[in-house]
Structure formats: C-alpha cells, structure tokens
Amino acid sequence: QVQLQESGPGLVKPSETLSLTCIVSGDSLNSASSYWNWIRQPPGKGLEWIGYIQYSGNTNYNPSLKSRVTMSVDTSKNHFSLKLSSVTAADTAVYYCARRTAVFRHDRFDIWGQGTMVTVSS
Amino acid sequence: EIVLTQSPGTLSLSPGERATLSCRASQSISSSYLAWYQQKPGQAPRLLMYGSSSRATGISDRFTGSGSGAGFTLTISRLEPEDFAVYYCQQYGSSPYTFGQGTKLEIK
C-alpha cells in the first residue's frame, strides 16, 4: 500500500523559506512513470499545483511560483522535498504531496498525502 | 494557462437525486488528462475519475464522467449521504496543471 506523508514546520516567518518533505512508503521514487507533485490549498479556497519532480531530478514548476520554488529528490531516503522562499501570508495553506502515475490510458494523480498546514506569521 | 470553470458553484440536492456537475476549459484539452476529485472537510482530495471517464479504484459506479474538447461533466446518480462534499476538476495535459474552483454539493 503506497502512502505519502508530508512533514515540516507548521509555522514560518514572513520572508523566510518554507521547507517540506514528503516521505514515500510502499513505492520507490525510482520509477520513470512517476511524477512527484506538490499542491497547496489556502484555507477555504481551491487547489493550486506548485510543481513536480521526477527521480532523475527533472522538474516542472508553476510559472506563478517558479522564481521562489526549488524541489529536490533523495532516492536513498525515498523522499522528495519542497522549498519556497520569501514567503508571505499568501503562502499560508495546506500543502499536499501527490504521485502522478503516467501509464498509458491510466495516467492519474492516484496517491495523495494527508496534507500539512503551514502558516506564515511573525 | 488553461482556466477551468466549474458550475454551479453550489448545488443543493436531496439524497436519491441525480447530480450533474460541469467543468468547462478555456481551450480544448485532451480528455486523457481530465480528472475529478471529491474533497471533504479536513481531508485530502480523493481521486474519482481520470481520463475523463475512467473510475479510480474503489469508486462506485454511481459516478460517471463524460465529455471532450472543452466541456466535461461528472454525474452522480442516486445521491448517498456520503456524496455531499466539494468536487474539483483538474487538467494535467498542459503545464501549468490547473484545477477548477470547485462545486459544493450540499444537502437540500
């Protein structure tokens, strides 16, 4: 059973860097058909895709956040990470990690973490 | 960026009724990369449909997805109490991937 679990500080100060990790269990990051995504949801609002990383280190970021986002992958620890710099209150949200499995005719975001709330406040 | 517009914003129905949710894209998208999610308070989104019309594992056949081009529909027949939630559509065929703003399905 594949599971994703987000971890990281729940409170970040304005202008600092938000850092989160997604631990993958029951699957290996070393899959060419897997894309490891970060998605966020501000309180009471909709979902925003932040970007993805593959095991090779290939990344694709949302242009709206690209200048502040860095994703990395650690295959030895089977986890991937998100860093978002220069945060403001607008970055307060629940952050989800999710796996996209890109298999012919079965391409889907099939596994999601439970989400972790990050508040930006001094 | 492809904008997805969901309608209605809120849908008030009774258990046993049929729900029809719409997702319209600002430009044509491949139906292979159109998904629907259900989200309940305090929970992560749950994948219902992918490829526009394929049910995810464990999803009831009361859920049906359809559409192509720029218009997609999620139909829920015979609403059960557990179906009342917020529903999102998502496209992931064109970067940046985007979500609709959501339709809240509430009990009438």
Short mmCIF file of C-alpha atoms in Angstrom, two decimals:
data_model
loop_
_atom_site.label_atom_id
_atom_site.label_comp_id
_atom_site.label_asym_id
_atom_site.label_seq_id
_atom_site.Cartn_x
_atom_site.Cartn_y
_atom_site.Cartn_z
CA GLN A 1 0.00 0.00 0.00
CA VAL A 2 1.56 3.24 -1.17
CA GLN A 3 1.47 6.13 1.27
CA LEU A 4 2.78 9.67 1.21
CA GLN A 5 3.42 11.69 4.37
CA GLU A 6 4.27 15.37 4.47
CA SER A 7 6.44 16.74 7.23
CA GLY A 8 7.86 20.13 8.16
CA PRO A 9 7.35 23.21 10.32
CA GLY A 10 3.79 24.37 10.76
CA LEU A 11 4.83 27.99 11.27
CA VAL A 12 7.18 30.03 9.10
CA LYS A 13 8.08 33.70 9.48
CA PRO A 14 7.49 36.15 6.63
CA SER A 15 10.43 36.47 4.21
CA GLU A 16 11.85 33.13 5.34
CA THR A 17 11.94 29.82 3.46
CA LEU A 18 9.26 27.17 3.81
CA SER A 19 10.70 23.65 3.74
CA LEU A 20 8.64 20.47 3.49
CA THR A 21 9.45 16.82 2.89
CA CYS A 22 7.24 14.06 1.53
CA ILE A 23 8.16 10.56 2.67
CA VAL A 24 7.16 7.81 0.28
CA SER A 25 6.38 4.34 1.61
CA GLY A 26 5.29 1.28 -0.34
CA ASP A 27 6.77 2.55 -3.61
CA SER A 28 10.11 3.60 -4.97
CA LEU A 29 10.91 7.06 -6.21
CA ASN A 30 12.96 5.35 -8.94
CA SER A 31 10.13 4.97 -11.42
CA ALA A 32 10.22 6.60 -14.82
CA SER A 33 6.42 6.70 -14.89
CA SER A 34 6.04 8.57 -11.60
CA TYR A 35 5.88 12.30 -11.18
CA TRP A 36 6.09 13.58 -7.60
CA ASN A 37 3.98 16.68 -7.11
CA TRP A 38 3.33 19.44 -4.61
CA ILE A 39 -0.12 21.04 -4.47
CA ARG A 40 -1.43 23.60 -2.00
CA GLN A 41 -4.78 24.85 -0.77
CA PRO A 42 -5.21 28.13 1.15
CA PRO A 43 -7.81 27.99 3.91
CA GLY A 44 -11.31 27.90 2.44
CA LYS A 45 -10.02 28.12 -1.14
CA GLY A 46 -9.24 25.89 -4.10
CA LEU A 47 -6.27 23.81 -5.15
CA GLU A 48 -3.10 25.16 -6.76
CA TRP A 49 -0.47 22.96 -8.42
CA ILE A 50 3.05 24.02 -7.38
CA GLY A 51 5.14 21.66 -9.50
CA TYR A 52 6.65 18.21 -9.83
CA ILE A 53 9.96 16.42 -9.72
CA GLN A 54 10.97 13.07 -11.16
CA TYR A 55 13.56 10.66 -9.72
CA SER A 56 16.04 11.89 -12.32
CA GLY A 57 15.77 15.39 -10.89
CA ASN A 58 13.73 16.69 -13.82
CA THR A 59 11.40 19.42 -12.58
CA ASN A 60 8.45 21.45 -13.82
CA TYR A 61 7.25 24.40 -11.76
CA ASN A 62 4.16 26.57 -11.94
CA PRO A 63 5.32 29.87 -13.51
CA SER A 64 3.41 31.78 -10.83
CA LEU A 65 5.79 30.39 -8.19
CA LYS A 66 8.82 29.40 -10.26
CA SER A 67 11.12 32.16 -9.01
CA ARG A 68 10.68 31.02 -5.41
CA VAL A 69 10.36 27.22 -5.72
CA THR A 70 13.02 24.54 -5.50
CA MET A 71 12.24 20.81 -5.45
CA SER A 72 14.69 18.03 -4.79
CA VAL A 73 14.62 14.26 -4.52
CA ASP A 74 16.60 11.88 -2.30
CA THR A 75 16.25 8.36 -3.66
CA SER A 76 18.37 6.88 -0.86
CA LYS A 77 15.85 8.10 1.72
CA ASN A 78 12.87 7.68 -0.63
CA HIS A 79 11.63 11.18 -0.11
CA PHE A 80 11.27 14.41 -2.05
CA SER A 81 11.24 17.98 -0.83
CA LEU A 82 9.86 21.45 -1.46
CA LYS A 83 11.46 24.78 -0.65
CA LEU A 84 9.53 28.02 -1.10
CA SER A 85 11.50 31.17 -0.44
CA SER A 86 10.50 34.68 0.60
CA VAL A 87 7.13 33.57 1.96
CA THR A 88 4.28 35.92 2.77
CA ALA A 89 0.88 35.44 4.38
CA ALA A 90 -0.43 34.49 0.92
CA ASP A 91 1.59 31.28 1.16
CA THR A 92 -0.41 30.12 4.17
CA ALA A 93 -2.03 26.89 3.05
CA VAL A 94 -2.37 23.15 3.43
CA TYR A 95 0.43 21.63 1.38
CA TYR A 96 -0.11 18.23 -0.22
CA CYS A 97 2.31 15.92 -1.93
CA ALA A 98 0.86 13.63 -4.59
CA ARG A 99 2.02 10.99 -7.02
CA ARG A 100 1.10 11.14 -10.66
CA THR A 101 1.36 7.76 -12.34
CA ALA A 102 1.79 8.31 -16.07
CA VAL A 103 0.83 4.95 -17.55
CA PHE A 104 -0.79 4.74 -20.99
CA ARG A 105 -4.56 5.07 -20.60
CA HIS A 106 -4.19 5.15 -16.81
CA ASP A 107 -2.47 8.46 -16.25
CA ARG A 108 -3.67 9.86 -12.93
CA PHE A 109 -2.84 11.55 -9.64
CA ASP A 110 -3.62 8.44 -7.66
CA ILE A 111 -1.92 8.85 -4.29
CA TRP A 112 -2.11 11.93 -2.06
CA GLY A 113 -0.64 12.69 1.32
CA GLN A 114 -2.93 13.81 4.12
CA GLY A 115 -1.60 17.36 3.85
CA THR A 116 0.21 19.61 6.28
CA MET A 117 -0.90 23.09 7.31
CA VAL A 118 1.74 25.80 7.03
CA THR A 119 1.05 29.23 8.48
CA VAL A 120 3.17 32.24 7.60
CA SER A 121 3.20 34.63 10.51
CA SER A 122 5.63 36.53 12.69
CA GLU B 1 -2.60 28.70 -18.70
CA ILE B 2 -5.83 26.74 -19.10
CA VAL B 3 -8.60 28.04 -16.89
CA LEU B 4 -11.21 25.55 -15.71
CA THR B 5 -14.61 26.95 -14.75
CA GLN B 6 -16.94 24.75 -12.75
CA SER B 7 -20.68 25.21 -12.48
CA PRO B 8 -22.73 25.55 -10.50
CA GLY B 9 -20.77 26.93 -7.57
CA THR B 10 -23.18 25.27 -5.16
CA LEU B 11 -25.65 22.51 -5.87
CA SER B 12 -28.41 21.74 -3.37
CA LEU B 13 -29.98 18.32 -3.78
CA SER B 14 -31.58 15.58 -1.71
CA PRO B 15 -30.35 12.03 -1.21
CA GLY B 16 -31.57 9.83 -4.02
CA GLU B 17 -31.48 12.62 -6.60
CA ARG B 18 -29.10 12.92 -9.53
CA ALA B 19 -26.29 15.48 -9.58
CA THR B 20 -24.74 16.94 -12.71
CA LEU B 21 -21.53 18.95 -12.34
CA SER B 22 -19.92 20.84 -15.18
CA CYS B 23 -16.29 21.73 -15.93
CA ARG B 24 -15.51 24.00 -18.86
CA ALA B 25 -11.99 24.68 -20.11
CA SER B 26 -10.75 27.94 -21.62
CA GLN B 27 -9.38 25.90 -24.52
CA SER B 28 -9.69 22.36 -25.79
CA ILE B 29 -7.89 19.77 -23.69
CA SER B 30 -7.19 16.09 -24.14
CA SER B 31 -9.76 14.01 -22.30
CA SER B 32 -6.88 11.71 -21.30
CA TYR B 33 -5.77 14.35 -18.81
CA LEU B 34 -9.01 15.44 -17.18
CA ALA B 35 -9.70 14.27 -13.64
CA TRP B 36 -12.36 14.76 -10.97
CA TYR B 37 -11.80 14.78 -7.21
CA GLN B 38 -14.01 14.73 -4.16
CA GLN B 39 -12.91 16.59 -1.05
CA LYS B 40 -14.49 16.51 2.40
CA PRO B 41 -13.60 18.93 5.21
CA GLY B 42 -10.19 18.28 6.70
CA GLN B 43 -9.35 15.62 4.13
CA ALA B 44 -7.12 15.42 1.08
CA PRO B 45 -8.77 15.32 -2.33
CA ARG B 46 -9.82 11.84 -3.37
CA LEU B 47 -9.47 10.80 -7.00
CA LEU B 48 -12.81 9.84 -8.53
CA MET B 49 -12.29 9.89 -12.28
CA TYR B 50 -9.33 10.18 -14.62
CA GLY B 51 -9.07 10.21 -18.39
CA SER B 52 -12.43 11.97 -18.24
CA SER B 53 -14.42 8.73 -17.86
CA SER B 54 -12.32 6.11 -16.06
CA ARG B 55 -13.25 5.43 -12.46
CA ALA B 56 -10.45 5.27 -9.94
CA THR B 57 -10.01 2.16 -7.83
CA GLY B 58 -12.90 1.57 -5.46
CA ILE B 59 -15.16 4.30 -6.86
CA SER B 60 -18.85 3.46 -7.08
CA ASP B 61 -20.47 3.08 -10.50
CA ARG B 62 -22.91 5.78 -9.40
CA PHE B 63 -20.15 8.17 -10.56
CA THR B 64 -19.87 8.75 -14.30
CA GLY B 65 -17.57 11.11 -16.16
CA SER B 66 -18.02 12.27 -19.72
CA GLY B 67 -17.06 14.99 -22.16
CA SER B 68 -14.42 16.05 -24.61
CA GLY B 69 -12.80 19.15 -26.03
CA ALA B 70 -13.58 21.96 -23.63
CA GLY B 71 -16.64 20.59 -21.84
CA PHE B 72 -16.73 17.84 -19.23
CA THR B 73 -19.37 16.51 -16.87
CA LEU B 74 -19.43 14.50 -13.67
CA THR B 75 -22.75 12.79 -12.97
CA ILE B 76 -23.65 11.22 -9.65
CA SER B 77 -26.76 9.10 -9.77
CA ARG B 78 -28.82 8.32 -6.69
CA LEU B 79 -27.01 10.60 -4.23
CA GLU B 80 -25.95 9.00 -0.96
CA PRO B 81 -25.32 11.00 2.25
CA GLU B 82 -21.56 10.46 1.89
CA ASP B 83 -21.54 12.13 -1.56
CA PHE B 84 -22.12 15.61 -0.16
CA ALA B 85 -18.75 17.32 -0.48
CA VAL B 86 -16.77 19.67 -2.72
CA TYR B 87 -15.83 18.43 -6.21
CA TYR B 88 -12.91 19.67 -8.30
CA CYS B 89 -11.94 19.06 -11.89
CA GLN B 90 -8.27 19.14 -12.92
CA GLN B 91 -6.40 19.19 -16.21
CA TYR B 92 -2.85 17.89 -16.40
CA GLY B 93 -2.25 17.78 -20.12
CA SER B 94 -0.86 21.28 -20.32
CA SER B 95 1.53 22.92 -17.88
CA PRO B 96 0.80 24.54 -15.54
CA TYR B 97 -1.69 21.95 -14.38
CA THR B 98 -4.84 23.64 -13.16
CA PHE B 99 -7.93 22.96 -11.09
CA GLY B 100 -11.43 24.32 -11.28
CA GLN B 101 -12.65 26.45 -8.40
CA GLY B 102 -14.89 23.66 -7.12
CA THR B 103 -18.58 22.81 -6.86
CA LYS B 104 -20.03 22.38 -3.40
CA LEU B 105 -22.68 19.67 -3.31
CA GLU B 106 -24.87 20.26 -0.28
CA ILE B 107 -27.88 18.55 1.21
CA LYS B 108 -31.15 20.29 0.43
#
